[in-house]
Each structure stands twice: as C-alpha cells, then as structure tokens.
Coordinates of C-alpha atoms in Angstrom, one line a residue:
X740 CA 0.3 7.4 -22.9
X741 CA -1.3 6.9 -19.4
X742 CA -1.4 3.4 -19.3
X743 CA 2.4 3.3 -19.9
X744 CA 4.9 2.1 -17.9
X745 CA 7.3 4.3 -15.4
X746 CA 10.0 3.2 -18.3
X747 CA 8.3 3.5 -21.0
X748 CA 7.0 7.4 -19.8
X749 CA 11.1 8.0 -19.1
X750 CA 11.5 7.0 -22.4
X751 CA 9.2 8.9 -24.0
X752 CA 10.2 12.0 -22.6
X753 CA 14.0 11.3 -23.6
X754 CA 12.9 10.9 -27.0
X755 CA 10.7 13.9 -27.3
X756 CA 7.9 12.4 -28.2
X757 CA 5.8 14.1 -25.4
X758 CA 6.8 17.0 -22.6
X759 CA 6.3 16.9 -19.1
X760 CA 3.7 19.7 -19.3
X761 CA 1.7 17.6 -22.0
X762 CA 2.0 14.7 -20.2
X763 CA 0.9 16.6 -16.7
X764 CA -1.8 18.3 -18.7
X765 CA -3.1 14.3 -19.4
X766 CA -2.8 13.3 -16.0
X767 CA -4.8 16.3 -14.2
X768 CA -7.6 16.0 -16.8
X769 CA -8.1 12.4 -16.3
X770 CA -7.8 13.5 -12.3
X771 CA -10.8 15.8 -12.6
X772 CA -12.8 13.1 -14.9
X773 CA -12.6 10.7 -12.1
X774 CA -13.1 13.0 -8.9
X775 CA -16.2 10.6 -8.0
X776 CA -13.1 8.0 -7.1
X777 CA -11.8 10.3 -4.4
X778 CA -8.6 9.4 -4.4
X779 CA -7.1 13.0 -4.1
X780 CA -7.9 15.2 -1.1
X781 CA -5.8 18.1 -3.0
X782 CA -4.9 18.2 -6.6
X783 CA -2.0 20.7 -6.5
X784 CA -2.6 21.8 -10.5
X785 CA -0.5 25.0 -10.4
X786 CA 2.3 23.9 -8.9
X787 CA 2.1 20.3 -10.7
X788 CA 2.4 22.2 -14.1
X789 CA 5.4 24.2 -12.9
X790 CA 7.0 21.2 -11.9
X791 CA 6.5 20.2 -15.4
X792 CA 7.6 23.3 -16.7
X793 CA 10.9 23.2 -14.5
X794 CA 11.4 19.5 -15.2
X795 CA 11.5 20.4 -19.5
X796 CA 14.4 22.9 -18.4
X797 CA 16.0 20.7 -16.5
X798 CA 15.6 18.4 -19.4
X799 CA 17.4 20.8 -21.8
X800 CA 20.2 21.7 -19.9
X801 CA 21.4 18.6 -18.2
X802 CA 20.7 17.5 -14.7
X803 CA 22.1 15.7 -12.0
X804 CA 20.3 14.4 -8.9
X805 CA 21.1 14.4 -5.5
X806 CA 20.5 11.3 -3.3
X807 CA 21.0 12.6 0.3
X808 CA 17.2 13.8 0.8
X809 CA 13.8 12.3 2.1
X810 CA 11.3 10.3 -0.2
X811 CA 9.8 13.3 -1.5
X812 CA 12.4 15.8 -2.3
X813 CA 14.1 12.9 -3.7
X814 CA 11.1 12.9 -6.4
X815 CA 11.8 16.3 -6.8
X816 CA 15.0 16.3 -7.4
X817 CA 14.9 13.6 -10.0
X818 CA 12.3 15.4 -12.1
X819 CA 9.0 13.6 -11.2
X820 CA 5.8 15.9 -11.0
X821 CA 4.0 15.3 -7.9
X822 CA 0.0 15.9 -8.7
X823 CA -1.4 16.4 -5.5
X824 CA -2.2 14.3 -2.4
X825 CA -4.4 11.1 -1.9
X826 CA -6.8 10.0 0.3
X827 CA -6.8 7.5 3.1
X828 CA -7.7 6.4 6.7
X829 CA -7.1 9.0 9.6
X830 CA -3.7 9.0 10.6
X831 CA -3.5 5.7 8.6
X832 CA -5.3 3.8 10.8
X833 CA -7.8 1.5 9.1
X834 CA -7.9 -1.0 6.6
X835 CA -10.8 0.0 3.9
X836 CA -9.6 3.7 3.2
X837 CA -13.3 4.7 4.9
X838 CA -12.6 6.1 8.0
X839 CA -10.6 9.4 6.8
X840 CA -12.1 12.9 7.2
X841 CA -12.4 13.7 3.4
X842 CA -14.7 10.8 3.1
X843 CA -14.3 7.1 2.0
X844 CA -12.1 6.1 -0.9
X845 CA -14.0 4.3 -4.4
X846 CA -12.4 1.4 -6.2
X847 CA -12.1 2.3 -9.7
X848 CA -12.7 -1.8 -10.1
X849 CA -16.7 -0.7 -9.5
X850 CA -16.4 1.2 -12.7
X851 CA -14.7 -0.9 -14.5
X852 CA -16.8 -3.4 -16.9
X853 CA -15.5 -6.2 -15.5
X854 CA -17.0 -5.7 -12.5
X855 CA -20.4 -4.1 -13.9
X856 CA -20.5 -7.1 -16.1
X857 CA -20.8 -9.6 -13.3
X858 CA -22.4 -7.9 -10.3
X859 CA -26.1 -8.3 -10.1
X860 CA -28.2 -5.3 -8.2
X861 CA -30.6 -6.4 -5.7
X862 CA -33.3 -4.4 -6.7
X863 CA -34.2 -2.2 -9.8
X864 CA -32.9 1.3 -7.7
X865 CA -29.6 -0.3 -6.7
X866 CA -27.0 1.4 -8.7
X867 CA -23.4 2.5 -8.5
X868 CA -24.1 4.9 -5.6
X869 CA -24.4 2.0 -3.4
X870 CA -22.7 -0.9 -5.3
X871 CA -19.1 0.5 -5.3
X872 CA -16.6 -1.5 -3.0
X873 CA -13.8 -0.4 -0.9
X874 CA -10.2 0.3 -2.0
X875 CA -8.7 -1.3 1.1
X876 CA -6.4 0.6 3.4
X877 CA -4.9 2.3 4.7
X878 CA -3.2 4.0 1.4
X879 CA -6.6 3.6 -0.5
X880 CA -6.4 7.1 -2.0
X881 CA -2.5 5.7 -3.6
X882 CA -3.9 2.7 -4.7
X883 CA -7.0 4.0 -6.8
X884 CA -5.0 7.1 -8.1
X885 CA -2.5 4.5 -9.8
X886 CA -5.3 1.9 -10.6
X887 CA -7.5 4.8 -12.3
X888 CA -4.4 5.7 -14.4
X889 CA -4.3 9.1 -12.9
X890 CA -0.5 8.5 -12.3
X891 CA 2.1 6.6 -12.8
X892 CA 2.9 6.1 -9.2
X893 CA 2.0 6.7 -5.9
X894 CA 3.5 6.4 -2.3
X895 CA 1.7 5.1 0.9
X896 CA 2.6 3.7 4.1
X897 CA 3.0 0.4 5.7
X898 CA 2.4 -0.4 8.8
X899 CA 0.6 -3.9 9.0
X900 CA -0.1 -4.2 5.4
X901 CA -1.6 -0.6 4.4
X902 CA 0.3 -0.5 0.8
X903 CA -0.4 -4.6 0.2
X904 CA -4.1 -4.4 1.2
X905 CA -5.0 -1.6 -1.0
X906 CA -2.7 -2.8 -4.3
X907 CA -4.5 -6.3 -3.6
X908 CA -8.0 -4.6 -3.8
X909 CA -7.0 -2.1 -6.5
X910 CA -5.5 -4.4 -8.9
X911 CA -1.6 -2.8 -8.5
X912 CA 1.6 -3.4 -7.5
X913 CA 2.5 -2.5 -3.9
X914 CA 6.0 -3.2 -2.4
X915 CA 6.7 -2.7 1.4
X916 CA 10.2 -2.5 1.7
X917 CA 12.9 -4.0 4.2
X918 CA 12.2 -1.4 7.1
X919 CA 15.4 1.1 7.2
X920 CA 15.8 0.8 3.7
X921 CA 14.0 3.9 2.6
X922 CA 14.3 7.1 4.7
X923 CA 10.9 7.4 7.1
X924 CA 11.8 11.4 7.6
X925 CA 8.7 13.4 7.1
X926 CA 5.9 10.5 7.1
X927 CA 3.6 11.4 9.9
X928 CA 4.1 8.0 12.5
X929 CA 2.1 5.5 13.9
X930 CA 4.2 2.9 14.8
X931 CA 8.0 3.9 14.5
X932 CA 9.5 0.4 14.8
X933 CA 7.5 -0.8 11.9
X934 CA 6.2 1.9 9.6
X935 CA 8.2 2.1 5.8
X936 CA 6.7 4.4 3.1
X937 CA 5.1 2.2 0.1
X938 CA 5.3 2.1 -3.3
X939 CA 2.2 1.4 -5.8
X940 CA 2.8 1.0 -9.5
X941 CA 1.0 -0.8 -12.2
X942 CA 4.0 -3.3 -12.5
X943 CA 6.6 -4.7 -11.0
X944 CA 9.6 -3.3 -13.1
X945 CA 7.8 0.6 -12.4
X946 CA 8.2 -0.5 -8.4
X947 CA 11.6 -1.3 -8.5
X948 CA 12.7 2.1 -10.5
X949 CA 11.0 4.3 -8.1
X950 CA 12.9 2.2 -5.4
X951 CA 16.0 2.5 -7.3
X952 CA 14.9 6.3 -6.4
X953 CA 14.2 6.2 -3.4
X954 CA 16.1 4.4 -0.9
X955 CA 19.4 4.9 0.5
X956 CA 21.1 6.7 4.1
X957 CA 19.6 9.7 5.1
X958 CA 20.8 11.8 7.6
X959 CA 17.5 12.7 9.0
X960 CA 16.3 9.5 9.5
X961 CA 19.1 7.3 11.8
X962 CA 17.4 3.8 11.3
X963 CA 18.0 4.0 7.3
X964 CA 20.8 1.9 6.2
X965 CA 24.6 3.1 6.3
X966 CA 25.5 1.4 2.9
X967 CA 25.4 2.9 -0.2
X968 CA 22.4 1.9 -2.3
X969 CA 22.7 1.2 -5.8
X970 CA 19.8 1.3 -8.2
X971 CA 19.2 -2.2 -10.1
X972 CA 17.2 -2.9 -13.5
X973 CA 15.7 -6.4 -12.9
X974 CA 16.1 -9.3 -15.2
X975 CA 14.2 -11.1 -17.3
X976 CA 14.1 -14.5 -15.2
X977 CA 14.1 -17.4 -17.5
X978 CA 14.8 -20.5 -15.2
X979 CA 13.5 -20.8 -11.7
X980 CA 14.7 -24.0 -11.1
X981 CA 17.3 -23.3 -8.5
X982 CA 14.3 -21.0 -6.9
X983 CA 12.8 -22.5 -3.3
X984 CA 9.9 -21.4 -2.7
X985 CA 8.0 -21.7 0.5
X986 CA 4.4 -22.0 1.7
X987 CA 3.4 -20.7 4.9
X988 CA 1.0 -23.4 6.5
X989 CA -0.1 -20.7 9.1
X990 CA -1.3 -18.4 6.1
X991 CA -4.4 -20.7 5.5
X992 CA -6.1 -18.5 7.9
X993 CA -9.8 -18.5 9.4
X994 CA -11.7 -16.6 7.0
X995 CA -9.6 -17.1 4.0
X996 CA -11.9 -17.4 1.0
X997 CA -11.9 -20.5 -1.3
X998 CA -11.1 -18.5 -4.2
X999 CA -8.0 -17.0 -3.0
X1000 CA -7.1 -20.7 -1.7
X1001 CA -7.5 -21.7 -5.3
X1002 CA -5.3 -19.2 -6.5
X1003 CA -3.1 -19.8 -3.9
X1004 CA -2.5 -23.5 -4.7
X1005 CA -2.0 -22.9 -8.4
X1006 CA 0.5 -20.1 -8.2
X1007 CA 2.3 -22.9 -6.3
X1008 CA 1.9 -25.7 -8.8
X1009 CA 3.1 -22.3 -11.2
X1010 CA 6.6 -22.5 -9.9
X1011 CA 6.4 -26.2 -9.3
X1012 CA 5.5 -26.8 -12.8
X1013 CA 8.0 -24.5 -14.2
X1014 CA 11.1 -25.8 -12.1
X1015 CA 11.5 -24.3 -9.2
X1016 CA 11.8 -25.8 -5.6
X1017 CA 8.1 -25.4 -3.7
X1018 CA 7.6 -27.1 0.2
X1019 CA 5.5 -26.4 2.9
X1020 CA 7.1 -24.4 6.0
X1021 CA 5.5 -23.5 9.1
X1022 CA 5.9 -20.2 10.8
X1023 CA 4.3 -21.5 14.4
X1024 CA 4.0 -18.3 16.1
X1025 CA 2.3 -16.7 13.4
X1026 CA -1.0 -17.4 15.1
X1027 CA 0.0 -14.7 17.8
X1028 CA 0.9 -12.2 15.6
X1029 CA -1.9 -10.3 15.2
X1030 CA -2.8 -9.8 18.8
X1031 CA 1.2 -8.9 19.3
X1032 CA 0.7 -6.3 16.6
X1033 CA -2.0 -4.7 18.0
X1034 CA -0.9 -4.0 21.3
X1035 CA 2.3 -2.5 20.0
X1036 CA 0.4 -0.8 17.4
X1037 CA -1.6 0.9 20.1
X1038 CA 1.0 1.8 22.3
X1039 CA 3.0 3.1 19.9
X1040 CA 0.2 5.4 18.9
X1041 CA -0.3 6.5 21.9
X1042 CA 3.0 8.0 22.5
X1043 CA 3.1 9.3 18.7
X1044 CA -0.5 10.9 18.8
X1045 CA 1.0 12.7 22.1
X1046 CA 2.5 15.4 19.6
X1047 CA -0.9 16.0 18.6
X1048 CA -1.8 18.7 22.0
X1049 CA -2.8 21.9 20.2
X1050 CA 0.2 24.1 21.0
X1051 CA 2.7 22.7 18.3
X1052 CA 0.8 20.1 15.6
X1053 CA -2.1 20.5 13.6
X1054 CA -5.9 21.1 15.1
X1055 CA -6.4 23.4 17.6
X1056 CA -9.6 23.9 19.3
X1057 CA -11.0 27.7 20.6
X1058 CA -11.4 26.1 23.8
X1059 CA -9.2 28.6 26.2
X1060 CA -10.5 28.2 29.9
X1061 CA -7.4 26.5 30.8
X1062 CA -4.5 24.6 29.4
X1063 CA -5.6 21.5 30.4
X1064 CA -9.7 22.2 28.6
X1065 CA -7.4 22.9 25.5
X1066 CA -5.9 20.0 25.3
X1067 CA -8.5 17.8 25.9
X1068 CA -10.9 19.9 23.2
X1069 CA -8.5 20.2 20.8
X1070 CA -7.6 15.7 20.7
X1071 CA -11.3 15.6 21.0
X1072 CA -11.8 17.5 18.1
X1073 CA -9.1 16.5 16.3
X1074 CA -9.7 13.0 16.1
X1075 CA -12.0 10.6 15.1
X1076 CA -13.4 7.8 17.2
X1077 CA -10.7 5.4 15.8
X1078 CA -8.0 7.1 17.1
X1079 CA -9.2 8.1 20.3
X1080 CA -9.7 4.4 20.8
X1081 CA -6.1 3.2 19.7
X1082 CA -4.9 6.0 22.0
X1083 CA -6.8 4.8 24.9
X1084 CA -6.4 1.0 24.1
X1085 CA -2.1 2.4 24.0
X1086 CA -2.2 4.2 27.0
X1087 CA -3.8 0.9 28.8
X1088 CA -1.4 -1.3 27.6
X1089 CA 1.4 0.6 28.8
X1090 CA 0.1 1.6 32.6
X1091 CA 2.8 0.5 34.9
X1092 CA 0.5 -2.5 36.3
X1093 CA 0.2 -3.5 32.6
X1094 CA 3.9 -3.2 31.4
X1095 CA 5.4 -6.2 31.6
X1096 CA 1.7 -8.5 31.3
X1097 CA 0.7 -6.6 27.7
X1098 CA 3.8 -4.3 25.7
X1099 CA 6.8 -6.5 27.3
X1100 CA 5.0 -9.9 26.3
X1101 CA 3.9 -8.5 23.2
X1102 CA 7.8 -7.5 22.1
X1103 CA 8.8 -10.6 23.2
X1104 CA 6.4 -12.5 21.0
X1105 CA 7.7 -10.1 18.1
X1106 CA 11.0 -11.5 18.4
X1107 CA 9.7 -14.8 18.2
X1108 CA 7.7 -14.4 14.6
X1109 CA 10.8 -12.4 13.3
X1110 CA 12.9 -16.0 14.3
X1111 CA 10.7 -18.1 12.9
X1112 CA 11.6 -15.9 9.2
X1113 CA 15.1 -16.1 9.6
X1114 CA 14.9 -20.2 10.4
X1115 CA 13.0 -20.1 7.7
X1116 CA 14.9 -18.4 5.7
X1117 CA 18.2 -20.1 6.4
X1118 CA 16.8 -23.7 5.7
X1119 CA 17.2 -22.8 2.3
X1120 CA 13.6 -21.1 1.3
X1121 CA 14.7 -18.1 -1.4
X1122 CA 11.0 -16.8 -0.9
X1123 CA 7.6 -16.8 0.5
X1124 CA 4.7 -17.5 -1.6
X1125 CA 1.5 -16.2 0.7
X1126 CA -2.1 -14.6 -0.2
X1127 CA -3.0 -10.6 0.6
X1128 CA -5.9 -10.6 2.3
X1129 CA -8.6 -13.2 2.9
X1130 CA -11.0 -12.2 0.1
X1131 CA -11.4 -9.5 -3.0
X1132 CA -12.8 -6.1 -2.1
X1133 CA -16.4 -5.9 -0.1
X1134 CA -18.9 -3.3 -1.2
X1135 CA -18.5 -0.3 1.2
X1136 CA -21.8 -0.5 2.9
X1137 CA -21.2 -4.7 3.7
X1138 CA -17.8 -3.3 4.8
X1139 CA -19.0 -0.4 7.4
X1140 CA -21.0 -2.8 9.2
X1141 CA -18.3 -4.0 11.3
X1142 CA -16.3 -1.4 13.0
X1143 CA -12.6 -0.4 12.7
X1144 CA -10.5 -2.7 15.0
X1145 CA -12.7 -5.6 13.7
X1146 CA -11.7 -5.1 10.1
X1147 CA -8.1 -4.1 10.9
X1148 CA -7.9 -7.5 13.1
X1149 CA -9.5 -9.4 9.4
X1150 CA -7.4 -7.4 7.0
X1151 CA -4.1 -7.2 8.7
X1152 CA -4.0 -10.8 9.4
X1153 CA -1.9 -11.9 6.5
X1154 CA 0.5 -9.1 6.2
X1155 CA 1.3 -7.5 9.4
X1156 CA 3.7 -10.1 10.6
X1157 CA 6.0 -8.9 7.6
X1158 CA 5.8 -5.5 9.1
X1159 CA 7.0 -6.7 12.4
X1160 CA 9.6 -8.7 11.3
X1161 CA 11.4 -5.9 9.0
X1162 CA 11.1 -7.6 5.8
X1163 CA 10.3 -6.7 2.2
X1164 CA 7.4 -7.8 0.9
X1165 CA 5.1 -7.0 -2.4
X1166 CA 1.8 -7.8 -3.9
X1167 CA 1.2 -9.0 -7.5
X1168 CA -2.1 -8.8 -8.9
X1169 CA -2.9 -12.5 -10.2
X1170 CA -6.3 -12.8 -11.4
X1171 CA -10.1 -11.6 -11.4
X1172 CA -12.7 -13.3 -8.7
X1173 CA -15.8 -14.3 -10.3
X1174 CA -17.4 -11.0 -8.9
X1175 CA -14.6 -9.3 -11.5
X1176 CA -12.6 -7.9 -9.0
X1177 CA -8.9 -7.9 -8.5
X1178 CA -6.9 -10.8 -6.2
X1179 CA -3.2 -10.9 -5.5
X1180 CA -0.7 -12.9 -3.8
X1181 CA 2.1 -12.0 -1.6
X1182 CA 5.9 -12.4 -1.7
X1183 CA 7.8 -12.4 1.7
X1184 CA 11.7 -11.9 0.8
X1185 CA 14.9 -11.8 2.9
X1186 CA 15.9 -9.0 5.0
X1187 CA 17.9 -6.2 2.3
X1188 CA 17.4 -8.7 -0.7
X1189 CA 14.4 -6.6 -2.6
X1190 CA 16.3 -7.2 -6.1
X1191 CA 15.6 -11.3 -5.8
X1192 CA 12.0 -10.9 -4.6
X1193 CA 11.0 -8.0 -7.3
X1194 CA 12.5 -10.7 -9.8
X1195 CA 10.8 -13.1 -8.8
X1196 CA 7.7 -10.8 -8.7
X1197 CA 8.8 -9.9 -12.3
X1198 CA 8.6 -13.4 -13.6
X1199 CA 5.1 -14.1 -11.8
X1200 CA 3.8 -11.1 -12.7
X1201 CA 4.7 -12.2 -16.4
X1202 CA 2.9 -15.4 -16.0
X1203 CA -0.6 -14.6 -14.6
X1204 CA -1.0 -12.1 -17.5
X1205 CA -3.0 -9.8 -14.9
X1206 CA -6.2 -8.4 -17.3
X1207 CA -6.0 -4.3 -17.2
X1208 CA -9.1 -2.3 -16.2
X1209 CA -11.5 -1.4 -18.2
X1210 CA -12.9 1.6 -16.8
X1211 CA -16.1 3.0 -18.0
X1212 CA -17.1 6.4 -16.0
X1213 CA -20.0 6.9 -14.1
X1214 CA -22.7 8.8 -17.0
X1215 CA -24.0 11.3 -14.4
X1216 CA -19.8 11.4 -13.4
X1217 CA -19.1 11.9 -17.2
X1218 CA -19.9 10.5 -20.6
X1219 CA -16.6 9.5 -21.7
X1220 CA -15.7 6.1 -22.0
X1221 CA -12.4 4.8 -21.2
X1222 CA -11.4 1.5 -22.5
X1223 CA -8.3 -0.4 -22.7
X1224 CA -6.5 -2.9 -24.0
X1225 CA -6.8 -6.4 -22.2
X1226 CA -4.4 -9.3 -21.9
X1227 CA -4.8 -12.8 -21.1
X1228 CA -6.3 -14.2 -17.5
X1229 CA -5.0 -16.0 -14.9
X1230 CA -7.6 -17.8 -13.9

C-alpha cells in the first residue's frame, strides 16, 4: 500500500479496504526503519495517529471541507495525516539539504540497488557511510520522505528552484506553482516576491490533487489570487500534435553534463516524434539571471531575517549586558555562517550608496527575464521543455567541498529564473544516469495555466516509464529488505 498513488490511497480508504490508523501505522514504521535517511527532524506519532483516528470519524459521519485556510490547515481539514516535519537547509537557504542544524539530508537513491549496483568504492573501507550523495535542496528532507515511500506527499518551498532541485535528485515529482496561486501565510520567508510553497509527489496526477487542495484566495495572504479555484482531474493526453514546445537555447548552460544534454535532446525528439510542434527559442537575458537573483535574494533576506532579534522570534541568547549585546548574541547564535552571510551580502546591496547601482539594477533586470517569457509565450510556445540541474546528485563529501553560495550559484542556475518570473514550473523524473541515479527535466508553463503543463507532465511522465526505487536498507540500519516493482527505462 505505500507505493500507491494519492488516488489510489483515497480510494482505498473509500472502499474500506484499509483505515487511516492502519495506513498511519504503515507509514511511521517505515519512518523509524529509515531514520538513517534523515528526512524528518520530528515525527509527530501521537498526534499523527489521532489525526488518523479523527479522520476514520470523519469518514463515517460525512464531511465537508472548508477552503478559506493556509496550506496546512487546508490538509487538515480535508482529512490528510500530517506525520511529522522534514529536514532541510537553514532558513532554506542552500541547495544540497546539508547546511541545516539537524544535520545533512541522505538520498534514499544511495540505498537503492540501482545505485549500489553501479557505484564502485575506492577502497576496500569505503562504504555507505561515505558513499551516500546529497538529496539536493533546499526541501531535501520533502523530497527523500516521498522518495523513501514514507509518505505520500510532502510540501517544500521554492524560491530559486528548492522543490525542483531536490525532486530532480530524489527521483519525484516537484511542482512550483504560479506564485500567488497558493496561499504563502505561515511559510517562514526568504524572499517574499518569489517564494511559493512546493509540492513533491511520486507522480504527476498525486501533484495536481494535492494542488486541487491547496490553492485558492486566502485572506491572510493578500498576493494569492481573487478568483475562485477549481480543482481539475487531468486527462489522459492522446495527441500532442497541436502542442509547441519550446527549447530554451540559454538553458545549455556552462557545467551542464553530457548526460543530461542527451536526455535533453531526446525528450525533444519525444514530442517531435509523437506530433507535437518543438523549435528552439531564446530567452537572451537569461544569462543575467542568476546574478539578478542573488542580489534580491540577499536583500530580501536581510530585511526578513530582521524579525529574527531575540525579543519576538525564535533563539534567544542569555546574553543580557545590554539590548544591543542581545541582539547581536542572539543572530550570532542563531544562525549559521550561511545566513549571516546572505544577511550581510543583503544589507550591502541595499546601503544608500548601493541602491540604485545593485537592488534597483537587479529589479530591473527581473523585469526583463519575466518579458522575455511572456514574448515567448505569446509567439505561440504552449510550453518550455528545460533540464533541472546540471548533473544527477554528487556524493555529499565531493559536494561540501565547495561552499554554500558556490553551489547555490551551480544549482539554482536552471530554475531560479522561473521563480522570478512568477511562473509554474515542475520536474518529471525521466531516466537513471549511468551512476543509477535519478535525472529529470523541467517544464516552464504560462502564468495561471498549471492544468496544461501538469498534462503535459502527465503524458511525459507516461512515456519515460521512470524505474521505481529499489530500496535495500542499510544492514547495520536494518535487515529488512525493501524491494519493488520496476517498470521500463527511459534511457
């Protein structure tokens, strides 16, 4: 039952043929089997198992949920059982899911036979412990909790990328949505004008029913969308001929491995060969875009990590000799070398002698790469066809060789530009690298038009056959064995 679908699970539960406290009672044991992941910083099992138990009696006597509340209580509401929290980078700033305080998320993909199967240790003493690669960030934790089939689905954030990056490197399906379209009221911000809660799911159709769930106008949260949202079931696309799809030339990006090129140009000859409209378009100022991105990114966080003084949110230090020692104890303290330096790198940016040359510039420049979507957009393209990130997952000691902004400025390269533009965009597992790790590809849609690009998704997703996991614990973690069923390669 844990490697079902969202629907198949709903349907399951209709039909009695498990309860939600059965069902929760799967999940948590399978979270305490693969603690070694650590994907959860809590696992809230008392209160998960009431959920449960209040979910079965909402289940036998009828119930009808509301849709005027944030993401969370919206899950609530609607009878899902939230399991506990997940892991990620501090404040979600990073891009490997290694930089948090609870310690660095593991891919389940190191586990997983495919991967064993292929990866050869450098010396006789080399084992897991230091072969085990990243999950990507900065909603690793999400990513590895749905990947390791301890839940159906998970939420993240993203910012630049940090719910694509992770479902890339995890082997899952993550979907940033058109910013404003899902209420941002109770996610901790880094960069208001561009963060929008994720959603990771194991397939496309699961992404768009928690979606369906999700967005909508919430009071609390003035940039969501007035209009009335109404939940969609996608098709099953048979004919993609009227379908143009575009490929970014700009997206051929320094770095980009030759593997993920590959894939690239034969998910494209995929559509071509099946129909469907597929041209070359250029996006010229996408070569700015990560530089633009990171000096609003920093000054936004340094106006949002403000909050953070000791007298009202989170940390405070025992420091008392004077308001002023507090404060600067308590952010010292409180957070990690990342985030002083994004603060500092912020607060630089947005001195009045640097105004106008750095966070003026850089917004102008934003409005530029969000123009150079919707021209081209209204030359006809229905969608864009892009890669994730540059390459499948690194091990975690290669990765923590470079530091922080360096991997962000690599990672973020390929998806951040969607985040700054307001757009919807998703990634679609596609096929194993010959290390027998997990690649996918992006899809860039129009602004509010998530229904055409998750059915497009849907029909890709379909066509790569994307292998599941096999997943073999740790023996020193455990001495079960998890194996399942897998499906044809795209390859």
């Amino acid at each position: 039952m844990l490697r079902a679908s969202v629907r198949e699970v709903s349907a399951a539960l209709k039909e009695g043929h498990v309860t939600p406290t059965e069902l929760c009672q799967q999940c948590l044991s399978l979270i305490k089997s693969t603690k070694f992941l650590n994907a959860y910083v809590t696992v809230a099992e008392e209160t998960a198992l009431k959920q449960a138990e209040e979910s079965e009696k909402r289940h036998r006597r009828g119930y009808i949920s509301p849709y005027n509340a944030t993401v969370v209580q919206k899950l609530l509401d609607q009878g899902a059982v939230l399991l506990g929290k997940t892991n990620l980078d501090e404040f979600a700033m990073g891009s490997g899911s290694t930089d948090g305080i609870f310690g660095p998320v593991r891919n389940p993909w190191s586990y997983s036979r495919q991967y064993k199967g292929k990866s050869v240790p450098k010396s006789h003493s080399e084992d897991e412990e230091s072969n085990w690669v990243i999950t990507g960030g900065s909603s690793g934790g999400s990513a590895a909790a749905v990947s390791s089939f301890t839940c159906f689905a998970a939420l993240g954030s993203d910012t630049g990328g940090s719910t694509r990056n992770p479902a890339a490197h995890c082997g899952v399906v993550g979907l940033k949505p058109t910013y404003g379209l899902i209420s941002r009221h109770g996610l901790i911000p880094l960069v208001n004008s561009m963060d929008v809660p994720g959603i990771l799911t194991r397939c496309v159709d699961d992404a768009a029913i928690v979606l369906g769930s999700l967005a909508g106008h919430d009071p609390k949260d003035s940039t969501t969308i007035q209009d009335n949202f109404k939940p969609f079931e996608l098709p099953n696309l048979t004919d993609v001929s009227k379908l143009s799809i575009g490929i970014p030339k700009e997206y051929h990006a320094p770095g980009l491995s030759s593997e993920i090129l590959a894939l690239w140009s034969k998910a494209a000859d995929l559509f071509k060969n099946a129909g469907a409209k597929v041209i070359e378009v250029s996006l010229p100022h996408t070569c700015y875009s990560i530089v633009c991105y990171h000096v609003l990114c920093t000054a936004e966080v340094a106006s949002n990590m403000a909050r953070f003084d000791g007298l009202e949110y989170g940390h405070r230090s025992d420091m008392n000799k004077s308001t002023e020692s507090l404060y600067a104890a308590t952010r010292r303290e409180g957070f990690n070398d990342v985030v002083r330096g994004r603060i500092l790198s912020g607060n630089f940016f947005l001195l009045k002698q640097n105004y106008e040359n750095y966070f003026i510039k850089a917004q102008k420049v934003r409005r530029l790469i969000a123009n150079d979507f919707v021209k081209v957009f209204r030359s006809g393209v229905d969608i864009l066809l892009t890669p994730t990130t540059l390459s499948d997952a690194v091990p975690y000691m290669e990765f923590i060789k470079e530091d922080n902004r360096t991997r962000s400025a690599q990672d973020d390269i390929l998806t951040q530009a969607a985040n700054m533009a307001g757009l919807p965009a998703i990634n679609v597992p596609t096929a194993l690298s010959k290390r027998g790790l997990p690649v996918g590809l992006q899809f860039i849609g129009r602004s509010f038009q998530e229904k055409q690009l998750l059915t497009v998704a849907k029909w890709f997703e379909k066509q790569v056959k994307f292998p599941m996991i096999q997943l073999e614990e740790v023996k020193r973690h455990d001495r079960n064995v998890f194996q399942y069923q897998k499906s044809a390669s795209f390859s």
